[in-house]
Coordinates of C-alpha atoms and ligand atoms in Angstrom, one line a residue:
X1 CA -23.7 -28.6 13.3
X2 CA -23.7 -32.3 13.5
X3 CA -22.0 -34.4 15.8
X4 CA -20.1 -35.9 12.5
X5 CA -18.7 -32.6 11.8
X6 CA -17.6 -31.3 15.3
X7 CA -16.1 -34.9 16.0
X8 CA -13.9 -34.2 12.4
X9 CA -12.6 -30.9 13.8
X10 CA -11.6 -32.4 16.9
X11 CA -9.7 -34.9 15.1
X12 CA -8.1 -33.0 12.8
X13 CA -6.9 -30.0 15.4
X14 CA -5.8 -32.8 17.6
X15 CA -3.8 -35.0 14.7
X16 CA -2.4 -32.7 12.9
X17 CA -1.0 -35.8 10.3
X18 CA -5.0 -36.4 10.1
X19 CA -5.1 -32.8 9.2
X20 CA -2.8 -32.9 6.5
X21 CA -3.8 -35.8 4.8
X22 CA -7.9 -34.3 4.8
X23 CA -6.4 -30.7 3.6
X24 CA -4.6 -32.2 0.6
X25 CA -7.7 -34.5 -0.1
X26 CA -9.3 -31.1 0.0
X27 CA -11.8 -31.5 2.4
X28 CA -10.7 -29.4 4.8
X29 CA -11.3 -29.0 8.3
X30 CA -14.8 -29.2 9.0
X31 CA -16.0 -29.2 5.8
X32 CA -13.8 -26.1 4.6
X33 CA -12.1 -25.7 1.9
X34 CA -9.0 -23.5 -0.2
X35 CA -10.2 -21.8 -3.4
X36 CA -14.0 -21.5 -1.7
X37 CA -15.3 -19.1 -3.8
X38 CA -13.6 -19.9 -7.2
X39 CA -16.1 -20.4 -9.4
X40 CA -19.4 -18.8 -7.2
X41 CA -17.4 -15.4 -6.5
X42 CA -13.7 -15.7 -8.1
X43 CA -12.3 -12.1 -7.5
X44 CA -13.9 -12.4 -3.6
X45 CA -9.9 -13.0 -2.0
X46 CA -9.1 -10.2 -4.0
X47 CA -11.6 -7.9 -3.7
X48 CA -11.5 -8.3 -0.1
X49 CA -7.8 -8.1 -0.1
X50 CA -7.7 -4.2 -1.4
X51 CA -10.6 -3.2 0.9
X52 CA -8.0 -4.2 3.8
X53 CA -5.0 -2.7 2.2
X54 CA -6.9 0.3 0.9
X55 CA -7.2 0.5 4.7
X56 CA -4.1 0.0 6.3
X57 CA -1.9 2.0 3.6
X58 CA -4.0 4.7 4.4
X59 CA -1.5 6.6 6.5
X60 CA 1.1 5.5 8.7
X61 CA -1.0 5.2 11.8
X62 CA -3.3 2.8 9.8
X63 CA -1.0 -0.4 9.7
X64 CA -2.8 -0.2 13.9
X65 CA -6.0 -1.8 12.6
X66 CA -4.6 -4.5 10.3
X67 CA -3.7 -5.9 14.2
X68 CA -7.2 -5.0 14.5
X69 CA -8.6 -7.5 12.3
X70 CA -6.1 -10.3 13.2
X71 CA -7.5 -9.8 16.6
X72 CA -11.1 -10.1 15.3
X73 CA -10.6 -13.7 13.9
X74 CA -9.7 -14.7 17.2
X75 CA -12.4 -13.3 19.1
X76 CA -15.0 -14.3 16.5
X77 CA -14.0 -17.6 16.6
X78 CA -13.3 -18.5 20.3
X79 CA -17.1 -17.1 21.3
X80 CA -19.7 -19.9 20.0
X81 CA -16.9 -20.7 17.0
X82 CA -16.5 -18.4 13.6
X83 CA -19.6 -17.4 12.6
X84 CA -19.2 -13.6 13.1
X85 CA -21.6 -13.2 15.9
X86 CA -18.8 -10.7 16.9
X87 CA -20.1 -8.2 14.0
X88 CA -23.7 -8.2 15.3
X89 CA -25.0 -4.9 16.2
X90 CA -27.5 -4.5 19.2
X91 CA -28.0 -4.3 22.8
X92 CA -26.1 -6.8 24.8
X93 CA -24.0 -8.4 21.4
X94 CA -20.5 -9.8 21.8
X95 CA -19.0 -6.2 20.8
X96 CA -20.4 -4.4 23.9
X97 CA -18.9 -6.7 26.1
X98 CA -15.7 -4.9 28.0
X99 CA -13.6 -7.7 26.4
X100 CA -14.0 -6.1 23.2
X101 CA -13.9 -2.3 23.9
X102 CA -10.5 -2.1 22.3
X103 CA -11.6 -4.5 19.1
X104 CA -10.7 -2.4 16.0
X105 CA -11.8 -3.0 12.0
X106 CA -15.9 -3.1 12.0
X107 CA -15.7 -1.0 8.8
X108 CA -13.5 -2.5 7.3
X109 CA -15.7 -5.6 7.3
X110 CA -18.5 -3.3 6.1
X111 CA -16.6 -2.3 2.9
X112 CA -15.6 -5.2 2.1
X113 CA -19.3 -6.9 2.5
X114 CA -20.5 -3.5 0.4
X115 CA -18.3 -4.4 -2.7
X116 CA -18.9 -8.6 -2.6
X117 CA -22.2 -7.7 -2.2
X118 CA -22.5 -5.6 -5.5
X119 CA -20.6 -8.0 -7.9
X120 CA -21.9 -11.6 -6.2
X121 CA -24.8 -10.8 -3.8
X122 CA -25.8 -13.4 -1.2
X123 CA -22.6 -15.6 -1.7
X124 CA -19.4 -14.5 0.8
X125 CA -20.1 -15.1 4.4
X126 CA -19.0 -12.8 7.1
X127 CA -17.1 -15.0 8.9
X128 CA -15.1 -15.6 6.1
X129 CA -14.3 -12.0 5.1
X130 CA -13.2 -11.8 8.7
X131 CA -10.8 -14.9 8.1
X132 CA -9.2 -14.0 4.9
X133 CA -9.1 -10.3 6.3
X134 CA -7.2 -11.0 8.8
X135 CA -4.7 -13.4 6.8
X136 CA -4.1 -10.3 4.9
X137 CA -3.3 -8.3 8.1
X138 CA -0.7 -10.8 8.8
X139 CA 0.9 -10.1 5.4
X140 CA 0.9 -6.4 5.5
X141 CA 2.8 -6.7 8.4
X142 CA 5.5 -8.7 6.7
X143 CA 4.6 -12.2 7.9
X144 CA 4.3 -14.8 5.5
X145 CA 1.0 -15.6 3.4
X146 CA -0.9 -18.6 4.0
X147 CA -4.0 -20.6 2.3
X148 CA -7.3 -19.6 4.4
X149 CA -10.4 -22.3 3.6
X150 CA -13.7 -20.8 3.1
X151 CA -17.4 -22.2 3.4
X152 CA -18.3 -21.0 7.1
X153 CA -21.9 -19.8 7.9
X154 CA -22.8 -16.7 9.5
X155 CA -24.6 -17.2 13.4
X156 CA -27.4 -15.5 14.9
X157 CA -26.7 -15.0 17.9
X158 CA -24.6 -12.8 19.9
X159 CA -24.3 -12.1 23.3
X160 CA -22.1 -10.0 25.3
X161 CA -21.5 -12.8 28.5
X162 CA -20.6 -15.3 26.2
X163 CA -17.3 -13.6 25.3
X164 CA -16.5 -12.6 28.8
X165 CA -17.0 -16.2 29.5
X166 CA -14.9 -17.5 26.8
X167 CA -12.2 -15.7 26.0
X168 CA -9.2 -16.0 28.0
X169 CA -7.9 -12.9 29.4
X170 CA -4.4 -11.4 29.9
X171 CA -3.6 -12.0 33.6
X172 CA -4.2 -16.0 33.2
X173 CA -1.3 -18.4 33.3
X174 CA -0.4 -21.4 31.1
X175 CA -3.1 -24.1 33.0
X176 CA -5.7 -21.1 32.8
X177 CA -4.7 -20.9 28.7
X178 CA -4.0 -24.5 28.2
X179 CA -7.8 -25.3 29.4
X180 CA -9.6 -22.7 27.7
X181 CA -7.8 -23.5 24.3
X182 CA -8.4 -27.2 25.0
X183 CA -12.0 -26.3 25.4
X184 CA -11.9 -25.2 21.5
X185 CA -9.8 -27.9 20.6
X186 CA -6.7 -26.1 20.2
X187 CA -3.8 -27.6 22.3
X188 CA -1.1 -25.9 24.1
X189 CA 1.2 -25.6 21.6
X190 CA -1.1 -24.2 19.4
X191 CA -2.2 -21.6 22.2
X192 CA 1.7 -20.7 22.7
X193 CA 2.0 -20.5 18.8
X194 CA -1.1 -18.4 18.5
X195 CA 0.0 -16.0 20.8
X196 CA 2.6 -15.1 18.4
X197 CA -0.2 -12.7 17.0
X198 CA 0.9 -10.4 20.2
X199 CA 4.1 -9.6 17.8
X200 CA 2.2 -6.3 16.1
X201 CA 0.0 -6.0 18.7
X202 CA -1.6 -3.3 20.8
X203 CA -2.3 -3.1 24.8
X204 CA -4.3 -0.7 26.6
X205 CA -3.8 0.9 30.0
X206 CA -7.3 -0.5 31.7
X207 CA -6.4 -4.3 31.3
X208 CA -2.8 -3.6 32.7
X209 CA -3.2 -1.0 36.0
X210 CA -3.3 -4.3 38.0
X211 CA -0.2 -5.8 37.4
X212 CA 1.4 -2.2 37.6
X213 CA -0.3 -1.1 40.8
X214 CA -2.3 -4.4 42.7
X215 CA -0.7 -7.5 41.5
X216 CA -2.7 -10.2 42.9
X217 CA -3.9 -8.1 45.3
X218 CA -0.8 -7.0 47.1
X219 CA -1.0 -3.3 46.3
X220 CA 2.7 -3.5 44.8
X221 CA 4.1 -4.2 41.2
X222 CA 4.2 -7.8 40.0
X223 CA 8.0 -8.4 41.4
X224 CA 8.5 -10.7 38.3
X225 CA 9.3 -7.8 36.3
X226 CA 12.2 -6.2 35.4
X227 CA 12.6 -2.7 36.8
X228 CA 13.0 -0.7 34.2
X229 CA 10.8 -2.4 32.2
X230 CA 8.0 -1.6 35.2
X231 CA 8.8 1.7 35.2
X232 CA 8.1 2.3 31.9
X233 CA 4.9 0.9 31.7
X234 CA 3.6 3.1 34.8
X235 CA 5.5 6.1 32.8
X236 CA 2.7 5.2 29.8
X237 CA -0.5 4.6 32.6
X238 CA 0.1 6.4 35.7
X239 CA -2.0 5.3 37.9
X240 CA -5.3 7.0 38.3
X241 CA -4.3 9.7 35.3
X242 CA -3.6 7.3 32.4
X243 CA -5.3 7.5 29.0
X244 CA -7.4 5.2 27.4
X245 CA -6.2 5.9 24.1
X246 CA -2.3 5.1 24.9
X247 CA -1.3 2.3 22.8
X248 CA 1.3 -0.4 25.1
X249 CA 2.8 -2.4 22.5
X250 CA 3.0 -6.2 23.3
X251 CA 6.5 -6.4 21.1
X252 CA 9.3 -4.4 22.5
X253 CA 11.4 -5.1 19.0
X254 CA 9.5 -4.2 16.1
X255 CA 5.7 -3.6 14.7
X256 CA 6.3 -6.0 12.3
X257 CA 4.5 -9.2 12.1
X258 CA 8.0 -11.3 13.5
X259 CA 9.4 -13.4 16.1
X260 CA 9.9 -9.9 18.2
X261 CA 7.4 -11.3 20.6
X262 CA 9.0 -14.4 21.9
X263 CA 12.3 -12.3 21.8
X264 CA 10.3 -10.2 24.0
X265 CA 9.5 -12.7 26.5
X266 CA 13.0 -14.0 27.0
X267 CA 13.9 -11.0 28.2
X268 CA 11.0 -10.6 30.6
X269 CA 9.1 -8.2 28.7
X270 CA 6.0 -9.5 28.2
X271 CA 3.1 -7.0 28.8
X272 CA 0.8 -9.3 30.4
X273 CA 0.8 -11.9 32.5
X274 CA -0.3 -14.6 29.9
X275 CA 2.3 -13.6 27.8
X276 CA 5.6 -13.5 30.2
X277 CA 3.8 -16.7 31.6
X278 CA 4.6 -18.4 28.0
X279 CA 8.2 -18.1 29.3
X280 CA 8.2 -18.4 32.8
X281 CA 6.1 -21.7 32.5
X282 CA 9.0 -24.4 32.0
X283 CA 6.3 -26.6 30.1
X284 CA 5.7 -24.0 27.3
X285 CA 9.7 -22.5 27.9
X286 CA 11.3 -24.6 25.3
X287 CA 8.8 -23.9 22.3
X288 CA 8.7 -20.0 23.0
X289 CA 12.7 -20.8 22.5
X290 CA 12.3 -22.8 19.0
X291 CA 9.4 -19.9 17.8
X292 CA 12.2 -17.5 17.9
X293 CA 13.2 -19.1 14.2
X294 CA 11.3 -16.5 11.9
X295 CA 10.5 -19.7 9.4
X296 CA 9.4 -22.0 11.6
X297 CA 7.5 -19.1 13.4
X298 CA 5.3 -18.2 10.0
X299 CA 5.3 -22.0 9.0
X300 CA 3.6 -22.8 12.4
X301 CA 1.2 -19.7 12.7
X302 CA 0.0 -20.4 9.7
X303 CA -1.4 -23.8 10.5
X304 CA -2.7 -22.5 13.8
X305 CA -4.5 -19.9 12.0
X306 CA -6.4 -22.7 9.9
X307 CA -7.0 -24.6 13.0
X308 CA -8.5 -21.4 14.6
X309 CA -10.6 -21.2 11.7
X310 CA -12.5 -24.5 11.7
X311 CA -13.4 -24.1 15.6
X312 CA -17.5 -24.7 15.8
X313 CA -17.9 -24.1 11.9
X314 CA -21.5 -23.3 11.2
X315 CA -22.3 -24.3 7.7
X316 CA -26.0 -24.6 8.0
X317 CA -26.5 -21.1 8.9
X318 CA -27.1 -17.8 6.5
X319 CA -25.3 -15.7 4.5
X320 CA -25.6 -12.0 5.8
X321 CA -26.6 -9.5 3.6
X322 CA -25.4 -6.7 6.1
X323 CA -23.1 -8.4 8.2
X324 CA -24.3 -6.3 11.5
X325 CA -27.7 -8.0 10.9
X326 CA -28.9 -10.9 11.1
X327 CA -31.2 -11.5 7.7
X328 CA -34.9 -10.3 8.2
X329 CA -35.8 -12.6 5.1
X330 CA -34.1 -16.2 4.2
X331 CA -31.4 -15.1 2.0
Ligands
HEM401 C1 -3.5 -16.9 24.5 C2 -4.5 -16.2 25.0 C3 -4.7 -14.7 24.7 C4 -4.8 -13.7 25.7 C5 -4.9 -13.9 27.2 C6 -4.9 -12.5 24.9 C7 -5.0 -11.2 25.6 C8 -4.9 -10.0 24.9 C9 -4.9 -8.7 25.6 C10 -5.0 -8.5 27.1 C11 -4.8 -7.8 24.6 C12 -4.7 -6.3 24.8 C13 -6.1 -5.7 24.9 C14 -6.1 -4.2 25.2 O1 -5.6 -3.9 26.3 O2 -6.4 -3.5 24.3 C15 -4.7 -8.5 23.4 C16 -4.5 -7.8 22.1 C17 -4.4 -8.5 20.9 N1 -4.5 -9.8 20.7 FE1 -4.6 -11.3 22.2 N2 -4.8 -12.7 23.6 C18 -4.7 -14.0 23.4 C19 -4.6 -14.7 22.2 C20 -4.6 -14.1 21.0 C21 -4.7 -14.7 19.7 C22 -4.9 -16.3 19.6 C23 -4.7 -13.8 18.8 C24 -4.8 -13.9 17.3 C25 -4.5 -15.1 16.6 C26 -4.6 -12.5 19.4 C27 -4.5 -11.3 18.8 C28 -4.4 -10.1 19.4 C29 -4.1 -8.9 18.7 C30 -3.7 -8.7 17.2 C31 -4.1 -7.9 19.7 C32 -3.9 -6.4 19.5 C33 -5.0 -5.7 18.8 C34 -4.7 -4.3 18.4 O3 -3.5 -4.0 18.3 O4 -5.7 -3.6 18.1 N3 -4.6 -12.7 20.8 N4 -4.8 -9.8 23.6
NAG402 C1 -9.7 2.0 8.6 O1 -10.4 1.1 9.4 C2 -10.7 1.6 10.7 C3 -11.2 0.5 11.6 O2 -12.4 0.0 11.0 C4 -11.6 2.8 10.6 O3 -11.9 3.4 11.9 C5 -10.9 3.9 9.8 O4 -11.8 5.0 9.6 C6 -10.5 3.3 8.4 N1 -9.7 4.3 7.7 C7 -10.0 4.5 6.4 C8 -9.1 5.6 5.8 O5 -10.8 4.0 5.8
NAG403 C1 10.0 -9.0 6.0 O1 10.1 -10.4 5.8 C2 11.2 -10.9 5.1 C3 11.1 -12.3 4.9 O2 10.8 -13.1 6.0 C4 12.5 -10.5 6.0 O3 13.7 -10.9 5.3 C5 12.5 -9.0 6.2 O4 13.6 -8.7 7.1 C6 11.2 -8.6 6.9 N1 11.2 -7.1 7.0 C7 10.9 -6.5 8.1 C8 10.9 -5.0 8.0 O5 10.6 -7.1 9.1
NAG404 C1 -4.2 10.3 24.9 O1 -3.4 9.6 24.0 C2 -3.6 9.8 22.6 C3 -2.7 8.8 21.9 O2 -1.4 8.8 22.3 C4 -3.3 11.3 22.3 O3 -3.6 11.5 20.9 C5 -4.2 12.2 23.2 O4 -3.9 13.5 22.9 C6 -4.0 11.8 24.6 N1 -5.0 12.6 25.4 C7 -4.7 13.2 26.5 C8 -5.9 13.9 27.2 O5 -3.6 13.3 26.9

């Protein structure tokens, strides 16, 4: 990428007024655009859209990986920027990093590559089936649709320390997320408003036997939570017994794709400590407060989401023709 178009992404995360105007102009952030594929693969949106919902409507316990793929966006984009270096297959690739031993929705990634690959061949990136993908996990889960630009590359490169090292991780607080946001151009607003994703999400025992059992180091509980909310948790992961599989959910209102979360946090039940930090952190306080407003919520994740979509855009790269490959011949 130039230094033209990284210095245009900047701008437009940071001014979001800047942002707007480029959008309309249809530009888009970092030479993205709406309506990518409109004429080179016009059904692609849709094609892509019933792989995912094909998925998720599959039975009840299903709906678990559309959170799955709204979680992949994320990490593909905050390692190295969205180029799906997430999806890579091989020895030492972002996806056998411990980060991502609980990242869900590879096949359906495949499935959907399988079918854009049998009616327009060599023309829809993975990186952005994994965008509109998980657009479409946000709206199976109720929340409200929004336009996702297409036009990104697909990497090359994939490597497990890079998304140790870049990702934040759920016992940081608000400086800790403000600076590794900043470091992708996303500010702390956007980083409060992006966490909203945690409203249909999933937690695991391993990343949360800390906070239950050595907080800090202290052998003891973190005393900032509420007993019984405490007490539940270590009911779920006991100790040295609990099970891997045990889903913790990061919404103590509904699955649904909502303002559950931030209700959540006002009441001290956050799951991690990144998330009850959002709250306890009078800086960032006052916006978990206005996100409780369901419209503004899904007007505002919405524009993050496009934000977190334009971070380190590669559009000189390839098309993949498998995306768990990179291509053996120039495609
Ligand atoms: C603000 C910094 C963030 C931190 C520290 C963080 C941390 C975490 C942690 C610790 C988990 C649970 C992992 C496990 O135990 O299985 C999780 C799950 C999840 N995260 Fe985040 N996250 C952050 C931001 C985001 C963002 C920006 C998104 C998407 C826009 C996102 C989407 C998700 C989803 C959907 C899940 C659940 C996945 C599932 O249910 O399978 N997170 N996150
Ligand atoms: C749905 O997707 C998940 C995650 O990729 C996969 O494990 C599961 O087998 C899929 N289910 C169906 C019915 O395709
Ligand atoms: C789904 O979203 C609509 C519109 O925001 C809302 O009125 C409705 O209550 C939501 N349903 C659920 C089950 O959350
Ligand atoms: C672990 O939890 C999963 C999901 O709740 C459950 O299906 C499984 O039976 C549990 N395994 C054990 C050994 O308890």
């Amino acid at each position: 990428m130039t230094f033209h178009h990284r210095h245009l992404c900047l701008l437009t995360t940071l001014f979001t007024v800047g942002c707007f105007l480029i959008v309309t102009a249809d530009a888009g952030y970092c030479g993205l655009q709406d309506n990518y594929y409109q004429t080179s693969c016009p059904s692609a949106e849709a094609v892509i859209n019933a792989v995912a919902v094909a998925n998720f409507t599959s039975d009840a316990f299903a709906l678990r990986f559309a959170s799955g793929l709204l979680r992949m966006s994320f990490h593909d984009c905050h390692v190295d920027g969205c180029d799906a270096s997430v999806l890579l297959d091989g020895p030492g690739s972002e996806k056998t990093a411990e980060i991502n031993h609980f990242l869900t929705g590879y096949e359906i990634i495949d499935k959907a590559k399988e079918e854009l690959e049998a009616i327009c061949p060599g023309v829809v990136s993975c990186a952005d089936i994994i965008a509109y993908a998980a657009r479409d996990a946000i709206v199976a889960l109720n929340g409200t649709r929004f336009e996702v630009q297409g036009g990104r590359k697909d990497g090359r490169v994939s490597i497990a320390s890079r998304a140790e090292s870049q990702l934040p991780n759920g016992d940081m607080g608000v400086d800790e997320l403000t600076a590794n946001f900043a470091l992708k151009g996303l500010s702390r607003d956007q980083m409060v408003v992006l966490s909203g994703a945690h409203t249909s999400a999933a937690g695991h025992c391993p990343g949360l036997v800390k906070r239950l059992y050595d907080f800090r180091g202290t052998g003891q509980t973190d005393p900032s939570m509420p007993q019984a909310f405490a007490d539940q948790l270590k009911f779920q992961c006991p100790k040295a017994t609990f099970n891997e599989s045990v889903f913790i959910t990061m919404d103590t209102f509904t699955p649904f794709f909502d303002t559950g979360y931030y209700r959540s946090l006002q009441n001290h039940e956050g799951v991690f400590t990144s998330d009850q930090s959002l709250y306890d952190d009078e800086r960032t306080q006052p916006l978990v407060n206005t996100l409780t407003d369901n419209n503004l919520f899904q007007a505002k994740f919405g524009e993050a989401m496009r934000a977190m979509g334009s971070i380190g855009v590669n559009l000189d790269g390839e098309i993949r023709k498998d995306c768990r490959k990179v291509n053996t011949v120039p495609y």
